[in-house]
Amino acid sequence: MTELDTTTAPTAIDPALRDRLVDSICGLLPHVLKREVTGATADTTLMEALGMSSTTGLELVLELEERLELEISVEDLGRDDFGTVGTLADYVAGNLLPEA
């Protein structure tokens, strides 16, 4: 019963952290996709609009970790989390690992 409660209760995400993640993801897109990307926002679809593959998606997460000096748990990272820049930022904000 507690497991169900845990999975249905959304984790509160710090809006400032989410904004920082969205900005960082948008800034990394040209590097990861190896082409110019302009006008990306939290609502930009990663796979449909930008043609991101699962490989470039994982590269993006690794680059994000390096840029922000954070460790992100990728254990539950799925295709849905790569829906938009915003959904990826939400996933990252809710799945940061504590610093060792």
Tab-separated table of C-alpha atoms in Angstrom:
chain	number	residue	atom	x	y	z
A	1	MET	CA	0.000	0.000	0.000
A	2	THR	CA	2.793	2.452	0.778
A	3	GLU	CA	4.416	1.660	-2.557
A	4	LEU	CA	1.247	2.732	-4.358
A	5	ASP	CA	1.099	5.911	-2.303
A	6	THR	CA	4.706	6.704	-3.212
A	7	THR	CA	4.181	6.229	-6.946
A	8	THR	CA	1.001	8.294	-7.091
A	9	ALA	CA	2.234	11.244	-5.034
A	10	PRO	CA	4.163	13.619	-7.291
A	11	THR	CA	7.428	14.981	-5.985
A	12	ALA	CA	7.395	18.739	-5.494
A	13	ILE	CA	9.810	20.298	-7.972
A	14	ASP	CA	11.574	23.546	-7.222
A	15	PRO	CA	10.468	25.971	-9.985
A	16	ALA	CA	13.851	27.749	-9.957
A	17	LEU	CA	15.680	24.434	-10.409
A	18	ARG	CA	13.310	23.448	-13.214
A	19	ASP	CA	13.899	26.777	-14.996
A	20	ARG	CA	17.658	26.321	-14.626
A	21	LEU	CA	17.394	22.806	-16.060
A	22	VAL	CA	15.258	23.958	-19.005
A	23	ASP	CA	17.802	26.689	-19.792
A	24	SER	CA	20.694	24.240	-19.505
A	25	ILE	CA	18.998	21.621	-21.682
A	26	CYS	CA	18.204	24.216	-24.355
A	27	GLY	CA	21.806	25.421	-24.209
A	28	LEU	CA	23.168	21.898	-24.659
A	29	LEU	CA	20.934	20.943	-27.597
A	30	PRO	CA	23.188	22.417	-30.331
A	31	HIS	CA	26.226	20.629	-28.865
A	32	VAL	CA	24.477	17.265	-28.534
A	33	LEU	CA	22.619	17.425	-31.851
A	34	LYS	CA	25.663	18.916	-33.625
A	35	ARG	CA	23.569	21.547	-35.385
A	36	GLU	CA	22.024	24.923	-34.695
A	37	VAL	CA	18.912	24.812	-32.515
A	38	THR	CA	17.064	28.082	-32.030
A	39	GLY	CA	13.921	28.963	-30.147
A	40	ALA	CA	13.813	25.823	-27.979
A	41	THR	CA	11.550	26.163	-24.937
A	42	ALA	CA	10.165	23.900	-22.230
A	43	ASP	CA	7.430	22.871	-24.708
A	44	THR	CA	9.805	21.870	-27.526
A	45	THR	CA	9.444	18.172	-28.335
A	46	LEU	CA	12.808	16.480	-28.331
A	47	MET	CA	12.206	13.522	-30.602
A	48	GLU	CA	9.507	14.884	-32.892
A	49	ALA	CA	10.621	18.501	-33.426
A	50	LEU	CA	14.358	18.024	-32.973
A	51	GLY	CA	14.806	14.440	-34.167
A	52	MET	CA	16.624	13.361	-31.017
A	53	SER	CA	17.355	9.643	-30.737
A	54	SER	CA	17.613	7.629	-27.546
A	55	THR	CA	21.402	7.740	-27.903
A	56	THR	CA	21.513	11.530	-28.156
A	57	GLY	CA	19.009	11.714	-25.297
A	58	LEU	CA	21.378	9.835	-23.005
A	59	GLU	CA	24.269	11.973	-24.223
A	60	LEU	CA	22.203	15.041	-23.307
A	61	VAL	CA	21.653	13.726	-19.771
A	62	LEU	CA	25.388	13.009	-19.365
A	63	GLU	CA	26.307	16.480	-20.644
A	64	LEU	CA	23.745	17.998	-18.274
A	65	GLU	CA	25.319	16.169	-15.337
A	66	GLU	CA	28.741	17.460	-16.320
A	67	ARG	CA	27.642	21.043	-16.944
A	68	LEU	CA	25.675	21.373	-13.713
A	69	GLU	CA	27.947	19.123	-11.643
A	70	LEU	CA	24.980	16.989	-10.601
A	71	GLU	CA	24.384	13.267	-10.534
A	72	ILE	CA	21.114	12.126	-12.085
A	73	SER	CA	19.530	8.734	-11.436
A	74	VAL	CA	18.748	7.230	-14.835
A	75	GLU	CA	17.292	4.026	-13.425
A	76	ASP	CA	13.687	5.026	-14.202
A	77	LEU	CA	14.445	7.270	-17.176
A	78	GLY	CA	12.127	6.323	-20.023
A	79	ARG	CA	11.071	7.478	-23.470
A	80	ASP	CA	8.200	9.538	-22.014
A	81	ASP	CA	10.708	11.606	-20.054
A	82	PHE	CA	12.150	12.743	-23.396
A	83	GLY	CA	8.782	14.046	-24.604
A	84	THR	CA	9.713	17.715	-24.267
A	85	VAL	CA	12.486	19.811	-22.802
A	86	GLY	CA	10.144	20.418	-19.861
A	87	THR	CA	9.398	16.738	-19.191
A	88	LEU	CA	13.120	16.003	-19.199
A	89	ALA	CA	13.725	18.911	-16.800
A	90	ASP	CA	10.945	17.559	-14.558
A	91	TYR	CA	12.513	14.097	-14.545
A	92	VAL	CA	15.971	15.438	-13.745
A	93	ALA	CA	14.672	17.737	-10.988
A	94	GLY	CA	12.919	14.798	-9.351
A	95	ASN	CA	15.767	12.307	-9.763
A	96	LEU	CA	18.894	14.042	-8.545
A	97	LEU	CA	21.145	11.846	-6.455
A	98	PRO	CA	22.508	13.259	-3.221
A	99	GLU	CA	26.108	14.415	-3.334
A	100	ALA	CA	28.566	11.905	-1.919
